[in-house]
Structure formats: C-alpha cells, structure tokens
Coordinates of C-alpha atoms in Angstrom, one line a residue:
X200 CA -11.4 -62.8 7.6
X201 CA -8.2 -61.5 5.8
X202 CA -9.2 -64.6 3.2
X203 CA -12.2 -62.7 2.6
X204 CA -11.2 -59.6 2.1
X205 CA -8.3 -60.5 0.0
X206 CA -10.3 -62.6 -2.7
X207 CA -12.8 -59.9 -3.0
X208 CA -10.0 -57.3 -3.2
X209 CA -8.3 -59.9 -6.2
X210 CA -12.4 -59.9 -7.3
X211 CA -12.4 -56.1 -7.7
X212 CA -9.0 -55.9 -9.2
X213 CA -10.4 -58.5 -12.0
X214 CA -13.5 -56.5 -12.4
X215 CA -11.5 -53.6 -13.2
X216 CA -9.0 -55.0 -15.7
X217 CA -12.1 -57.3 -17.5
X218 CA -13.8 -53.5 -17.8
X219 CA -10.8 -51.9 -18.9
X220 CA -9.8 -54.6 -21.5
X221 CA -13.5 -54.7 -22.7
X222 CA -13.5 -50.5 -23.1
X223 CA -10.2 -51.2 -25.1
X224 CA -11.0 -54.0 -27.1
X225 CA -14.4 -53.7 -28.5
X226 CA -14.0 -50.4 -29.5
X227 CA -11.0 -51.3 -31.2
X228 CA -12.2 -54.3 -32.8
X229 CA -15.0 -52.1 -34.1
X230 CA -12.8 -49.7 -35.6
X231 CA -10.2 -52.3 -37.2
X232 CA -13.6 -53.7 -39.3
X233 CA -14.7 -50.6 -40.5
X234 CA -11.3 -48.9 -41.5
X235 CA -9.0 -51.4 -41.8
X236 CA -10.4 -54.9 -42.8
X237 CA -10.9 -55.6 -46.5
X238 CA -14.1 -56.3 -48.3
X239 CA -14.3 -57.1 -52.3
X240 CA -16.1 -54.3 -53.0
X241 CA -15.4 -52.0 -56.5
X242 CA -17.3 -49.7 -58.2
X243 CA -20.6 -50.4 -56.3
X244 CA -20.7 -54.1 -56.3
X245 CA -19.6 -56.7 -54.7
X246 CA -16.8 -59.2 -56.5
X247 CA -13.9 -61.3 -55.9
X248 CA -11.4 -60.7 -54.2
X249 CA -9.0 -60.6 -57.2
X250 CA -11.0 -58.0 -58.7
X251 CA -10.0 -55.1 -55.9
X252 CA -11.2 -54.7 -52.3
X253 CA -11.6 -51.9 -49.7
X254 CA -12.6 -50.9 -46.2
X255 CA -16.2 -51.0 -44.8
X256 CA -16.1 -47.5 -44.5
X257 CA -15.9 -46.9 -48.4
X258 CA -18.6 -48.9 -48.6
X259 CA -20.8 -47.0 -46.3
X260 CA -19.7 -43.6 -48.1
X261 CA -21.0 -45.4 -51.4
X262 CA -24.4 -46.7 -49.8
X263 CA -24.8 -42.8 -48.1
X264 CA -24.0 -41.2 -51.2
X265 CA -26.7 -43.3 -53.1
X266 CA -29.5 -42.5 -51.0
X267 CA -28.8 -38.9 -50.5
X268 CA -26.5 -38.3 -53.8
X269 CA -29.2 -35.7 -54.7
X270 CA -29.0 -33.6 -51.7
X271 CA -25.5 -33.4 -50.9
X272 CA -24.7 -30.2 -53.2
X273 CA -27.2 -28.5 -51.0
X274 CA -25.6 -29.8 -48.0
X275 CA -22.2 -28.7 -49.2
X276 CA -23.2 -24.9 -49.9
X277 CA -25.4 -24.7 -47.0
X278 CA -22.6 -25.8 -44.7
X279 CA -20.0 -23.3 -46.4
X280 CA -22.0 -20.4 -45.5
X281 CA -23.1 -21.2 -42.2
X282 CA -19.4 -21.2 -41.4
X283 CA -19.1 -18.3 -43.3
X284 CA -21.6 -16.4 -41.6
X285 CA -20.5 -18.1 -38.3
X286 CA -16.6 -17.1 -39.2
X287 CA -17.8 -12.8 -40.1
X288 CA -19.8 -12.9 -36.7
X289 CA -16.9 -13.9 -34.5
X290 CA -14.5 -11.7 -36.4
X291 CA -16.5 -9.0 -36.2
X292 CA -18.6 -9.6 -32.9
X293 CA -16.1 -11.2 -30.9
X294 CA -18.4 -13.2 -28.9
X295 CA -17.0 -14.8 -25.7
X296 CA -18.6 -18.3 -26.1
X297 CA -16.9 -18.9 -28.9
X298 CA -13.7 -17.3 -28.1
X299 CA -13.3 -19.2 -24.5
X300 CA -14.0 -22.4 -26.6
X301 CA -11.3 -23.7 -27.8
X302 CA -12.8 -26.1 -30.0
X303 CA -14.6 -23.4 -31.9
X304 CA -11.8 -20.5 -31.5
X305 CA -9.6 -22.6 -33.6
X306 CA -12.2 -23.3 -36.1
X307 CA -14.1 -19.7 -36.3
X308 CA -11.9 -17.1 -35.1
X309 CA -9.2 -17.6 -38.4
X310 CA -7.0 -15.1 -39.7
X311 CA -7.3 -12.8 -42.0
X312 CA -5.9 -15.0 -45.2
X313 CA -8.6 -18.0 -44.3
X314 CA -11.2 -15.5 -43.9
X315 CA -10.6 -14.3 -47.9
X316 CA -10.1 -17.7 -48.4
X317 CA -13.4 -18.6 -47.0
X318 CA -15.3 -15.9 -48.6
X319 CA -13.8 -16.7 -52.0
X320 CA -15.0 -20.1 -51.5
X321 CA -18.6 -19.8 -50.4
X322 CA -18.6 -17.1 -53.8
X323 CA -17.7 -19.9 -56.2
X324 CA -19.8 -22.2 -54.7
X325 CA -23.0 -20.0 -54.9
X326 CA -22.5 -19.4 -58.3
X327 CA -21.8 -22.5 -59.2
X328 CA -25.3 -23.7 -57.5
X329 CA -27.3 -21.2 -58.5
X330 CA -25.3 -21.1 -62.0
X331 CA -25.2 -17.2 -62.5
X332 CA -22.2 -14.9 -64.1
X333 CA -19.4 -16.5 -65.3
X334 CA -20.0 -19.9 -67.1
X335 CA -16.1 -20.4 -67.1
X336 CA -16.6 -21.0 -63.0
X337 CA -19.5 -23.1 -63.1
X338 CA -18.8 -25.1 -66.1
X339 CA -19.1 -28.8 -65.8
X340 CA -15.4 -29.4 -66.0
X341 CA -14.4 -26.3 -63.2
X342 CA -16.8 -25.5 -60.6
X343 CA -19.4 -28.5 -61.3
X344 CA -16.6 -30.9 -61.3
X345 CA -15.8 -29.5 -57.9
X346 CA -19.1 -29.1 -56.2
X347 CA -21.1 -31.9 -57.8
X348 CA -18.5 -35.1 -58.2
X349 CA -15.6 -33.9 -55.7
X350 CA -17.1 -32.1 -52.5
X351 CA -20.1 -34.5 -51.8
X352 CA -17.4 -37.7 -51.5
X353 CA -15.6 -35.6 -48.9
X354 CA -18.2 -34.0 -47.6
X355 CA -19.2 -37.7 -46.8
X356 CA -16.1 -38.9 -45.8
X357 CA -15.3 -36.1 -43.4
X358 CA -18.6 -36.9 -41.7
X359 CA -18.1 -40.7 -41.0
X360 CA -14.1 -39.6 -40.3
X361 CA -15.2 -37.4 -37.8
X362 CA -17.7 -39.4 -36.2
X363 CA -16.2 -43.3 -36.2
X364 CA -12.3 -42.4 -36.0
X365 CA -12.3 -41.9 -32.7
X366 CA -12.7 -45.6 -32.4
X367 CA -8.8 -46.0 -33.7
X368 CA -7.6 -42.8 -31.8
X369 CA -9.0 -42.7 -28.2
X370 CA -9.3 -45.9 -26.9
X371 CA -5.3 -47.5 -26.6
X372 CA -5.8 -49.0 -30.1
X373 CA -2.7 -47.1 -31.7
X374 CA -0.5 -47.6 -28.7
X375 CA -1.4 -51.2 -29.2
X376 CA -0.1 -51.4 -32.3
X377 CA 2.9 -48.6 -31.5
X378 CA 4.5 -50.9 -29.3
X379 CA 3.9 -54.1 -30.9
X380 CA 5.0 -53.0 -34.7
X381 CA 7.8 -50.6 -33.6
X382 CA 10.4 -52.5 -35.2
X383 CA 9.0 -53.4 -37.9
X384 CA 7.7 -49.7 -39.2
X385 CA 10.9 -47.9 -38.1
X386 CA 13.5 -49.6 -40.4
X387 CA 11.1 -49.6 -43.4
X388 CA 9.8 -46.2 -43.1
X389 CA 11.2 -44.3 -40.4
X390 CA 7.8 -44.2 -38.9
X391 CA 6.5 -45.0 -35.2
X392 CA 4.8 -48.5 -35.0
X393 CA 1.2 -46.4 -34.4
X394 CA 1.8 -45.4 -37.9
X395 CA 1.1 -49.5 -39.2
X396 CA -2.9 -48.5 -38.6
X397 CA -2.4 -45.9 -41.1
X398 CA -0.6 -47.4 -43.7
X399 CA -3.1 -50.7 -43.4
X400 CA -6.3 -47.8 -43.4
X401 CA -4.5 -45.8 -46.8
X402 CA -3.3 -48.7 -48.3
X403 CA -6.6 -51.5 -48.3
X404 CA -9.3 -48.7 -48.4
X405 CA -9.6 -44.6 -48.5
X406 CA -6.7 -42.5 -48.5
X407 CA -8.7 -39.6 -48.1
X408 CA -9.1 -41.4 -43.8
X409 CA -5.8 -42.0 -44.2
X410 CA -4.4 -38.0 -44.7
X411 CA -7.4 -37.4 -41.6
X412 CA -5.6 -39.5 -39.8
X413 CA -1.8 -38.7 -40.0
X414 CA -3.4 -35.0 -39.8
X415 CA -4.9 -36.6 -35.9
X416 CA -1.5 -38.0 -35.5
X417 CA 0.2 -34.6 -35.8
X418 CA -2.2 -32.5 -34.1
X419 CA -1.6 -35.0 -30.7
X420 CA 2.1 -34.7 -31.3
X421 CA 3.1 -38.2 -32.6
X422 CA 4.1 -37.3 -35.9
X423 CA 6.5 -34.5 -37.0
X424 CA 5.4 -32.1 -39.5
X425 CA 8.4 -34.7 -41.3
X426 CA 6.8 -37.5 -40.5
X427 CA 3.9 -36.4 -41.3
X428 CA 5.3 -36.0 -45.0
X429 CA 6.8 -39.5 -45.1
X430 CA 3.5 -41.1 -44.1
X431 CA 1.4 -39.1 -46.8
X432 CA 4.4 -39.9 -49.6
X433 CA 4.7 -43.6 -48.2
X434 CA 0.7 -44.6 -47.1
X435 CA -1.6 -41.5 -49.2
X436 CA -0.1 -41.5 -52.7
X437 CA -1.2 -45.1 -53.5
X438 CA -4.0 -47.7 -52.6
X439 CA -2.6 -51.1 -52.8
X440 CA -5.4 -53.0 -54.2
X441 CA -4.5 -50.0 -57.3
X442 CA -1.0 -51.2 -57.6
X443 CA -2.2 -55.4 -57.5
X444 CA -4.3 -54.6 -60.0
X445 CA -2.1 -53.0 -62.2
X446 CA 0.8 -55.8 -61.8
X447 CA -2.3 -57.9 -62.8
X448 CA -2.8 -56.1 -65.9
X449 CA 0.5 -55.8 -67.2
X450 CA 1.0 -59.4 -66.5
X451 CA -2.1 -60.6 -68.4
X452 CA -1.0 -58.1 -71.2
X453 CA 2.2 -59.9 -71.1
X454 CA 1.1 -63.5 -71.3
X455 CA -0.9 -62.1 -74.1
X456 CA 1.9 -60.8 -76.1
X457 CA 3.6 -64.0 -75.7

C-alpha cells in the first residue's frame, strides 16, 4: 500500500514539475523567436543574410504598419487626447477608481510639469493634423516629420512591446539566462547576466524593445538607474547587423581602392 501511494506521490510531483517547465519554456521559447532570433529581413523584403537581419517583431511592426499605415496618425492624436482628457478629469475630479488603482494613478494622476507637458503635446499634434496656424509647426520637416514618419513606428512598437514582452519578463526566462550568463556579462559590461536578453534583443533587431526593456528591468529593481545607463550606452546606441554592414562596406571600398 505505501508502494502505491509513494509512486503516485513521485506521479504528482512529475506532473507538477512537467507543468511548471512547460509554463516556463514555451512561453519563453515564444518570446526568444519573436524578439531575439534573427531573420534576413531589410527594408521590407526578405534577403540574405549578408545583406542585414532583424527580429520577428520588426517584421510584424513593418507588415502592421503596411496595412494600417494610413490610419495610424489618427490613432496617434486620438490616443493623445483621450489621455489628455483622461489626465484633466483625474486632476481636476479626483475620482477614486483611478486614484486607488495603481496602475492608472501612476499613469493619470501626473504632476503638474507632465500635465503642461501633455497639454503642449496634444496642441502640436492637433495642429499638425488638422494643419491650422503656424506652418513652422506642422511643416513636413517639424511637426509632419514627427506625427507622420516618427510616432506611428512607436506607436506600433509600444503596442506589440506592451502586449508580447511579457513573454521575456514574467515567466523565469531572464532568471534563466541571469544565472547561466552571469559571468560572462559582468566582466564585459558590468551588467547582470539577465541583461544578455537585452543586449541579444537591441543588438539583432529593435532598439526601440530594447530601451522598453532595460526601462522593465529598472522599474522591477534589477537595474540601477547606473545600470540602466550602461545598458542603453552599451546595447541601445547601436544595432549590430548596422555595424557588420558598415565593416562590409569599408572593406569592399577598400579592396576597391586596391
């Protein structure tokens, strides 16, 4: 009887750790394809791999922003004044729903710089739309710049950011790699070893993802605001698909010299 019990106990147990590693590693898994694995994919095609490469994820921002290229001003300036609007009302209202939320506190209830700040923004973005008074803000190379090339990529990117990241932040993949690449990011970079995800995510693909991410990294206390600064200076400032090309470049130019 004690057999019995004991080989369904060692059953349970290896239920439980064949859940657990599943819940760990297919999330995971998921999230290393889309934001760290590279692709040869430039410029909206697909080529060689010699020719540049970069994460699923860019890809999907490229395919998004095709379909709905159009719309995504619209989206932009609609979404700056509902938090606008949604920012004066909790200012001025003080509603408690929001107040004893702390997800929307933080993001509503702002001080009084941010709330200039905000209302400054949503200004210059309404008459850039709309295109009305000053033509030095809504000129192509000032405030169409901004709201037509700049803001729909990251209004894009934020959205897939804050929907998929959580697939490298919440389910064990960072201490994963924080404890197996400890050694190897500390000496280079003075860096935890969770910090090898987002080097490998800045460096082979976006490094708009990659500033999201050391920004996650600080807010859950891994990174010092120093820290912080090394990973944007070492991961953020440079792609390295950018800097193979350009060694390729200024080698061909060489051989062409020669």
């Amino acid at each position: 009887m004690d057999i019995i019990k004991a080989s369904a106990a060692s059953r349970d147990v290896s239920g439980i750790n064949i859940r657990q590693f599943l819940k760990f590693f297919i999330p995971s898994i998921i999230g290393l394809m889309l934001f760290v694995f590279p692709i040869p994919y430039v410029d909206g095609k697909f080529v060689t791999y010699a020719e540049g490469f970069t994460i699923p994820i860019s890809v999907l921002k490229d395919y998004i922003q095709g379909y709905i290229g159009d719309l995504l001003p619209l989206l932009v300036v609609t979404s700056i004044m509902i938090t606008l609007c949604c920012t004066l009302y909790t200012k001025i209202m003080k509603p408690a729903f929001i107040l004893k939320n702390a997800f929307l506190n933080n993001l509503l209830n702002v001080t009084t710089p941010w709330l200039i700040i905000r209302m400054l923004g949503a200004f210059f973005v309404v008459v850039t739309y709309f295109k009305f008074g000053f033509e030095s803000i809504y000129s192509d190379n000032i405030g169409g710049l901004i709201l037509y090339e700049l803001m729909p990529i990251l209004f894009i990117v934020f959205f897939l950011a804050g929907l998929l990241l959580p697939l490298l932040l919440d389910f064990g993949l960072l201490e994963f790699f924080g404890v197996l690449l400890s050694k190897v990011m500390r000496p280079l970079f003075g860096l935890p070893g969770r910090s090898s995800v987002d080097c490998l995510t800045s460096w082979l693909g976006d490094g708009t993802i990659g500033v999201l991410l050391t920004d996650k990294q600080l807010e859950g206390g891994f990174y010092t605001k120093k820290k912080r600064q090394l990973s944007l200076q070492a991961f953020q400032q440079c792609r390295l698909h950018s800097v193979w090309l350009s060694s390729l470049r200024l080698s061909s130019r060489a051989t062409l010299s020669i």
